[in-house]
XYZ file of C-alpha atoms in Angstrom:
198
model
C 102.600 111.755 119.761
C 101.100 110.627 122.949
C 102.816 107.914 125.133
C 99.658 105.748 124.842
C 99.743 105.653 121.082
C 101.583 102.614 119.485
C 103.940 103.086 116.597
C 104.032 100.584 113.682
C 107.297 98.776 113.225
C 107.744 96.445 110.050
C 109.370 92.985 111.135
C 110.086 89.923 109.169
C 107.172 87.512 107.852
C 108.018 84.544 110.005
C 106.411 84.967 113.548
C 108.726 82.386 115.161
C 111.760 84.375 114.073
C 110.232 87.504 115.340
C 109.590 85.870 118.720
C 113.151 84.751 118.775
C 114.525 88.284 117.971
C 112.262 89.775 120.741
C 113.342 87.099 123.338
C 117.056 87.718 122.274
C 116.823 91.549 122.530
C 117.627 91.939 118.941
C 114.713 94.227 118.001
C 115.524 98.076 118.509
C 113.217 100.886 119.344
C 113.211 103.284 116.448
C 112.478 106.081 118.883
C 115.482 105.720 121.251
C 117.486 102.724 120.181
C 116.435 100.788 123.330
C 115.503 97.101 123.360
C 111.949 95.906 122.663
C 110.353 93.444 124.757
C 107.104 91.326 124.394
C 103.971 93.226 125.339
C 101.009 91.227 124.221
C 99.164 90.929 120.979
C 97.176 93.142 118.660
C 93.632 92.034 117.474
C 93.413 89.410 114.876
C 92.956 90.699 111.484
C 91.813 89.018 108.338
C 93.456 90.635 105.385
C 92.923 90.054 101.579
C 95.785 88.412 99.831
C 96.110 87.420 96.048
C 95.094 83.742 96.961
C 92.343 84.512 99.624
C 92.087 85.709 103.316
C 95.237 85.656 105.490
C 94.849 85.865 109.413
C 97.377 88.069 110.979
C 97.656 88.707 114.805
C 100.489 91.292 115.273
C 102.774 90.946 118.068
C 103.100 94.187 120.291
C 106.294 95.251 121.858
C 107.328 97.953 124.481
C 110.757 99.737 124.724
C 112.511 98.976 127.768
C 114.121 102.405 127.513
C 111.507 105.078 126.652
C 108.380 103.118 127.241
C 106.958 103.537 123.829
C 104.787 100.645 122.583
C 104.991 99.192 119.038
C 102.744 97.003 116.700
C 105.104 94.671 114.936
C 103.552 94.181 111.426
C 104.879 91.542 109.214
C 106.540 92.848 105.924
C 103.821 91.656 103.815
C 101.232 94.136 105.434
C 100.885 97.819 104.838
C 99.742 99.922 107.778
C 95.934 100.566 107.833
C 95.387 98.617 104.637
C 93.182 95.336 104.439
C 94.853 94.044 101.315
C 98.200 92.837 101.218
C 101.275 94.614 99.746
C 101.495 91.999 96.894
C 97.828 92.796 95.857
C 98.479 96.749 96.076
C 101.831 96.467 94.501
C 100.473 94.524 91.493
C 97.707 97.225 91.116
C 100.264 100.154 91.247
C 102.429 98.098 88.660
C 99.323 97.579 86.451
C 98.355 101.266 86.526
C 102.189 102.202 85.652
C 101.705 99.872 82.713
C 98.491 101.798 81.562
C 95.590 99.969 83.162
C 92.784 101.727 84.563
C 91.229 101.427 87.958
C 88.235 99.387 86.651
C 90.396 96.903 84.928
C 92.731 96.385 88.061
C 89.660 95.955 90.181
C 88.132 93.434 87.940
C 91.452 91.544 87.856
C 91.833 91.371 91.563
C 88.255 91.052 92.580
C 88.273 94.451 94.614
C 85.898 97.377 94.712
C 86.751 100.001 92.153
C 86.680 102.685 94.837
C 89.432 100.787 96.839
C 91.620 100.584 93.947
C 91.117 104.160 93.149
C 91.917 105.146 96.614
C 95.353 103.318 96.337
C 96.106 104.812 93.064
C 95.192 108.305 94.104
C 97.292 107.924 97.337
C 100.307 106.818 95.404
C 99.858 109.366 92.570
C 99.539 112.202 95.233
C 103.154 111.294 96.387
C 104.674 109.903 93.350
C 107.429 112.474 93.236
C 108.425 112.065 96.904
C 108.239 108.190 96.386
C 110.442 108.345 93.214
C 113.054 110.417 94.989
C 113.060 108.181 98.190
C 113.477 104.893 96.292
C 115.899 106.448 93.794
C 118.024 107.585 96.646
C 117.751 104.010 98.322
C 118.810 102.568 94.871
C 121.798 104.786 94.648
C 122.823 104.165 98.301
C 122.706 100.406 98.119
C 123.527 99.313 94.689
C 127.016 98.067 93.943
C 127.147 99.847 90.526
C 124.000 102.247 90.731
C 122.081 102.921 87.429
C 118.909 105.022 88.398
C 115.968 103.931 86.136
C 115.370 105.864 83.048
C 112.395 108.466 82.755
C 109.073 106.903 81.609
C 105.879 108.278 80.232
C 104.430 109.509 83.733
C 105.668 110.487 87.056
C 103.394 107.490 88.432
C 105.222 104.922 86.311
C 108.539 106.575 87.300
C 107.774 106.090 90.951
C 106.964 102.436 90.190
C 110.184 101.953 88.436
C 112.202 103.454 91.306
C 110.497 100.925 93.595
C 111.496 98.176 91.209
C 115.014 99.530 90.843
C 115.492 99.752 94.527
C 114.470 96.280 95.004
C 116.979 94.985 92.308
C 119.641 96.993 93.995
C 118.955 95.706 97.463
C 119.025 92.030 96.000
C 122.536 92.690 94.320
C 123.762 93.799 97.792
C 122.068 91.346 100.067
C 121.608 87.825 98.547
C 118.461 86.988 100.859
C 116.681 90.057 99.678
C 116.730 88.479 96.138
C 113.953 86.111 97.335
C 111.612 88.994 98.364
C 109.269 90.506 95.834
C 109.792 94.257 95.057
C 106.633 95.211 96.898
C 107.749 93.635 100.071
C 111.071 95.576 99.868
C 109.032 98.614 99.321
C 107.105 97.820 102.499
C 110.326 97.154 104.554
C 111.941 100.585 103.373
C 108.642 102.537 103.954
C 108.198 100.972 107.482
C 104.924 99.710 106.135
C 103.654 103.396 105.569
C 104.043 103.302 101.756
C 100.328 104.601 101.448
C 100.099 106.240 104.844
C 99.445 110.074 105.276
C 102.757 111.858 105.730
C 105.166 109.290 104.169
C 107.979 109.712 103.004
């Protein structure tokens, strides 16, 4: 990766808390472990949430050690997606429950091709996602119980995401307040539907 390319780093949803963590030197560079410092802002993006548009202006940070720049995306945003994680996650869960792309698109008021794109991307890596989130579940659960096999690999992957979220909530109380798809965004670094992940 070239030095000029910024990496995406998932951070909390509250910008005031993120600013405080940056100012206090609490955010670590995932490349070298150095301290991240403020380095301007990304452009304002208007994203589509379940209840209407959401304006996001991502903070940018630069590592004081290696010089790598990072775009700090809030945990409710997936990298390179215009829809929030809550919408995409609900669509994936609906597909796992047997709904088709047209039904999901109509329910969320999204173009059918957009929904098909989410479903295809997730489906193309369903086994890798299932393995990743099952391993996360086993790693963090107090008494791990991997999800039972379902009717499809797609549904197995969605069940693994939900199981990992429950496991994280059982280990860390504050995670219990977060919907499963936000846990999935945090665990995937915002790259759940990005090429090359996991």
